Structure formats: C-alpha cells, structure tokens
Amino acid sequence: MTTPSAGETYDFVVVANRLPVDSVTQPDGSTGWRMSPGGLVAALEPLMKASDGAWIGWPGAPDVEVEPFEHEGIRMVPIALNEQEIEFYYEGFSNDTLWPLYHDVIAQPTYHREWWETYVDVNRRFADAAARVSDHGATVWVHDYQLQLVPGMLRESRPDLTIGFFNHIPFPAYGIFSQLPWRQQIISGLLGADVIGFQRVADAGNFTRAVRRLFGYETKGSRVWVPVGDSSDATTGDRSHVRGAPVRRVIARAFPISIDATSYVELAKDPSVQARAKQIREELGNPKTIMLGVDRLDYTKGIGHRLKAFGELLAEDKVSVEDVTLVQVASPSRERVASYMQLRDEIELTVGRINGDYGSIGHTAISYLHQGYPREEMVALYLAADVMLVTALRDGMNLVAKEYVATRADLGGVLILSEFAGASDDLRQALLINPHDIEGVKDAIMQAIGMPESEKRRRMRALRKRVLENDVVKWSRVFLEELAGATTAHPVSHEHPDGRK
C-alpha cells in the first residue's frame, strides 16, 4: 500500500458511497485492505486499474479517519462518516427513504427532515472531495442513489468538469417519485451531470417525465435541455429560470450494466473450483436437481416468493426432498434497519417450517446460508446448480443472473428470471416469470427440472453469447464514449430541440 502525494489530482475520478476495499486484520495483528465483493466493485475494478484515476468513498466503518492511499493499482480517497451520519444519511435517507421508494414502494418509505439534511451535508462532503482531487477538465463519474446531489454541487463549484452519473437501481414512475418531499432537489442535483445513465429504457423515461413535470424543461428522446445560469439549487429545489436563456444538453439514457465475464469464465475452468462444485453436490446428497438462489437479504429480491413456490411443490408431491434441493444464499444486508431485521425473521421462520415439514434425516429441503462467500465459492455453487432462481420483485439489473450464465461453458443449467429485473431485457432466453404469480413460478420450476438437454443447451448458448459480448468493459466504454461525445468543449447554445433560438 502506498500513499499518494498530498494535493495530487487526477484526470479520472469515481465517486461512490463505498470504497472498493474492506478493512482486514492481518495474522500479525496489523490492519490492511482487501478488494471487496459486490456488483459495483466487480463492474469498475478493471476500469480503475486500467486508468490513472482515483476512487472517492466511505471506508465502511464509523469514525475511520484514513489518509488517501493506493491499493492494487487504485488510488483511494476515503470520506469519514460518524455514527449519526451513517444512521441518518445511509441507513435512514438512502436505505429507508430512497431505496423503498425507488423499488416501487415494496416497503413503505420513511420521510424525516433530519435524514434529508444529513444527506445534503454528506453529499456536499463527497462533492468537495471530488472538486479537490480533480484535474482541470477532468472526468468525474458519480455512482448511485446515495449521491444524487453530487453532480449538481460539482457543476456549481467546478463547471470545467465533465460529469457522469449512473443510477444502479430503478428510477420510479412519476406517480411514485412525486411522493418524495425533496423531489425537485433530487432532479436538480442529477441534472448537474452531462450524462445520466440508467439500467433500463423505462427508468430513463421515468426520469425525463419527472423533469418535464417538475421543471418544464424541454426533452426529446434521451436529451434534456437545461437552462445555463438557471438558479436551480440542488439543496433547496428553487427552479426559477429565464425562458430563452442559453441551454446545456444533458443525455439521460439506458446503459445496462454487466459483469467482468472473462474472470468468471476463467474461474469456472479452474480444476479446484470444479472439484468444489462436485463436492457441493455430494454434501447435498447428490440430488437429481439442485436449485440455487443468491441474493442480499433484501425485501426486493423475492426470496419469500420462491420459498412459497418451492414449499407448495413439496406439499403437492410434485417434487421430493430426495430429488430436489434448494440452496439459498442470503448475504447479510443493512442489519440495523428494522425492515431488514423483520425480513430475516420471516425468511428464517419459513425455511424452518418447510424443512420441518418435508425434510428427512438424510435430506434437507432448503440449505439456508446467511453469510457472504468469496467469488471462488460462488462460482462453484453456480457450477453445481441445475436451476438458478432470480425472483426479484424489482431490481435495477441483477448481476447474479449474468454471473451464472458466464460460468456455464458446459451449456448446462437453466436460468429462471424475474421480468422485473433489468437483466430480463438482455437475457430473453431465460424462463421469464412474474414472481407475484406463484403458480407461474411453480410452472417455471417444473419446466426447468424437466427441460430436455437440447433445449437447455440452446437457451444457455444464446444467453452466454449475450453476456460475453456485452461485458463490463463494453458497458464502461459505451458510457464514457457517450460522456466524451456529449461534453466536447461543453457545448452551450440557445437552440432548443425544435430548432427555436
């Protein structure tokens, strides 16, 4: 680990809630860092290593004051958060207000002014750090719903910067988004970016509709014309502006994220990973069919829906515990948020009931694992699984579906995929389901179990072609090319989409 020089600036800066590293205690008792798992880290790690850039983020623990450092070729700029800021900004506004709202109010959002005020303060700290470490004319790429005010704040303090924003979660329809008391401030903050990326075309459409409804700005397709010098403020939502003033063009469109597919392909070839996959099957009693669910323990993932469907199939004697086993990996998530604590209790109660009703001494219906695993173990699970269950009620993308497909060079396995996950736009050869339709989920499970090998191979071949051709390298390249093209010399004009001056 090396420490960059004080005052060092960079041409390319990523701003995200978390740094892509976790703190670890070494065998000698010293503290070090290791690259952390997760969708955003997996997506950006290759790009950051290939570029001379810096990553701004929170180290993941309260009151951790760390100087900037370098780890595995990535320059880290830590942002310290205290206990109250974590409670109000992260657990509160980000994950108990925005997260449920943006996921179609699957759970009821909570609105507290104190949370909002802290969200503004923390976003300001991230924006100030980005302004401080960015070269003149640098590109800054801001990520996700925790930092939606940062683009507007940066635009105000550093108009020389090229600013991109990518929203990793869904963006809701206006009828839902309009419930947010600070809706204008959020839209104003996002419009500070030159390019705003979303997972799905529908998400981008929801955003541009919100812009028209709240600000009256003109839009055409993916383009939004934002008045320059407009006194909109990302913290107050003041949207006064003069019609006919110079305009700045903002692009808002879909850039479906993907995975570092090559790394998963290579891991799946590893003899030790393949041996572990065989061992997993043996440890489960060599059932005819292993079904797998891999999720954060989150109410958006539809874990309860898949458990209900499997439990009913067992109750109806359509499957037996001797022949079919479900492995459910539910990694811990936001464990101090009340709705997540309640969800864990409900899921574990359901798992216990199903195992108690249908398990036997030698066979367990559901192997439930409430812990995270390294990538090698996950790939072994993917190789061991005959059926992958992705039953999200609402999901920006769901990279697990793409990871499963990438590992299956044997063209084995069947992907059951919720139509409410962004991945369903790409992975059309999966068995697409509405997770709320329990009978439909049951039918898909039975179809997957009984699917002929020729059909499995045909579907998986098409799925793998899609994933391998559209990997994370292409995703980042396409986004950054759009960003470079949209901001050449930061064009500003009086021209509107209909050609009026």
mmCIF file of C-alpha atoms in Angstrom, residues 7-20 40 44 47-57 68 74-79 125-144 147 150-151 154 158 160-166 193-195 475 479-480 483:
data_model
loop_
_atom_site.group_PDB
_atom_site.id
_atom_site.type_symbol
_atom_site.label_atom_id
_atom_site.label_comp_id
_atom_site.label_asym_id
_atom_site.label_seq_id
_atom_site.Cartn_x
_atom_site.Cartn_y
_atom_site.Cartn_z
ATOM 1 C CA GLY A 7 -2.610 17.641 -3.180
ATOM 2 C CA GLU A 8 -2.366 15.132 -6.038
ATOM 3 C CA THR A 9 -5.084 15.482 -8.677
ATOM 4 C CA TYR A 10 -6.419 13.070 -11.279
ATOM 5 C CA ASP A 11 -7.892 13.071 -14.773
ATOM 6 C CA PHE A 12 -10.494 10.421 -13.928
ATOM 7 C CA VAL A 13 -12.366 10.259 -10.616
ATOM 8 C CA VAL A 14 -15.019 7.783 -9.464
ATOM 9 C CA VAL A 15 -17.312 8.887 -6.637
ATOM 10 C CA ALA A 16 -19.317 6.154 -4.881
ATOM 11 C CA ASN A 17 -20.750 5.595 -1.428
ATOM 12 C CA ARG A 18 -18.184 2.887 -0.607
ATOM 13 C CA LEU A 19 -14.540 2.449 -1.360
ATOM 14 C CA PRO A 20 -13.916 -0.828 -3.220
ATOM 15 C CA LEU A 40 -20.305 -2.013 -8.434
ATOM 16 C CA LEU A 44 -15.469 -0.826 -12.066
ATOM 17 C CA LEU A 47 -11.599 0.106 -15.496
ATOM 18 C CA MET A 48 -9.920 1.722 -12.476
ATOM 19 C CA LYS A 49 -6.830 -0.475 -12.767
ATOM 20 C CA ALA A 50 -6.502 0.415 -16.445
ATOM 21 C CA SER A 51 -6.770 4.171 -15.898
ATOM 22 C CA ASP A 52 -4.853 6.737 -13.890
ATOM 23 C CA GLY A 53 -7.761 7.502 -11.608
ATOM 24 C CA ALA A 54 -8.936 7.898 -8.037
ATOM 25 C CA TRP A 55 -11.911 6.436 -6.169
ATOM 26 C CA ILE A 56 -13.678 8.529 -3.529
ATOM 27 C CA GLY A 57 -15.779 6.665 -0.972
ATOM 28 C CA PRO A 68 -5.560 8.714 0.798
ATOM 29 C CA ILE A 74 -6.361 2.015 -7.458
ATOM 30 C CA ARG A 75 -5.932 5.324 -5.620
ATOM 31 C CA MET A 76 -8.342 5.572 -2.700
ATOM 32 C CA VAL A 77 -9.670 8.830 -1.218
ATOM 33 C CA PRO A 78 -11.589 7.951 1.985
ATOM 34 C CA ILE A 79 -14.530 10.026 3.255
ATOM 35 C CA ARG A 125 -18.573 16.432 1.533
ATOM 36 C CA PHE A 126 -18.269 13.945 -1.339
ATOM 37 C CA ALA A 127 -18.636 16.761 -3.906
ATOM 38 C CA ASP A 128 -15.987 18.875 -2.185
ATOM 39 C CA ALA A 129 -13.577 15.937 -2.186
ATOM 40 C CA ALA A 130 -14.179 15.331 -5.895
ATOM 41 C CA ALA A 131 -13.633 19.013 -6.677
ATOM 42 C CA ARG A 132 -10.409 18.957 -4.665
ATOM 43 C CA VAL A 133 -8.771 15.928 -6.352
ATOM 44 C CA SER A 134 -9.940 16.514 -9.946
ATOM 45 C CA ASP A 135 -7.616 17.999 -12.556
ATOM 46 C CA HIS A 136 -8.883 20.904 -14.643
ATOM 47 C CA GLY A 137 -11.252 19.434 -17.222
ATOM 48 C CA ALA A 138 -11.233 16.011 -15.527
ATOM 49 C CA THR A 139 -13.954 13.401 -15.938
ATOM 50 C CA VAL A 140 -15.881 12.576 -12.755
ATOM 51 C CA TRP A 141 -18.173 9.538 -12.687
ATOM 52 C CA VAL A 142 -20.645 9.585 -9.775
ATOM 53 C CA HIS A 143 -22.491 6.416 -8.802
ATOM 54 C CA ASP A 144 -25.856 5.581 -7.354
ATOM 55 C CA LEU A 147 -25.062 10.605 -4.069
ATOM 56 C CA VAL A 150 -23.215 15.462 -6.072
ATOM 57 C CA PRO A 151 -23.463 16.226 -9.843
ATOM 58 C CA LEU A 154 -19.929 19.778 -8.687
ATOM 59 C CA ARG A 158 -16.316 23.119 -10.934
ATOM 60 C CA ASP A 160 -14.898 22.816 -16.080
ATOM 61 C CA LEU A 161 -15.508 19.168 -15.172
ATOM 62 C CA THR A 162 -17.142 16.542 -17.339
ATOM 63 C CA ILE A 163 -19.655 14.819 -15.046
ATOM 64 C CA GLY A 164 -21.371 11.472 -15.469
ATOM 65 C CA PHE A 165 -23.872 9.812 -13.159
ATOM 66 C CA PHE A 166 -25.031 6.192 -13.169
ATOM 67 C CA ALA A 193 -24.396 15.707 -14.885
ATOM 68 C CA ASP A 194 -23.679 15.747 -18.617
ATOM 69 C CA VAL A 195 -24.790 12.117 -18.996
ATOM 70 C CA TRP A 475 -20.555 -1.080 -20.599
ATOM 71 C CA PHE A 479 -20.871 5.149 -21.136
ATOM 72 C CA LEU A 480 -17.583 7.042 -21.249
ATOM 73 C CA LEU A 483 -19.907 11.192 -21.898
#
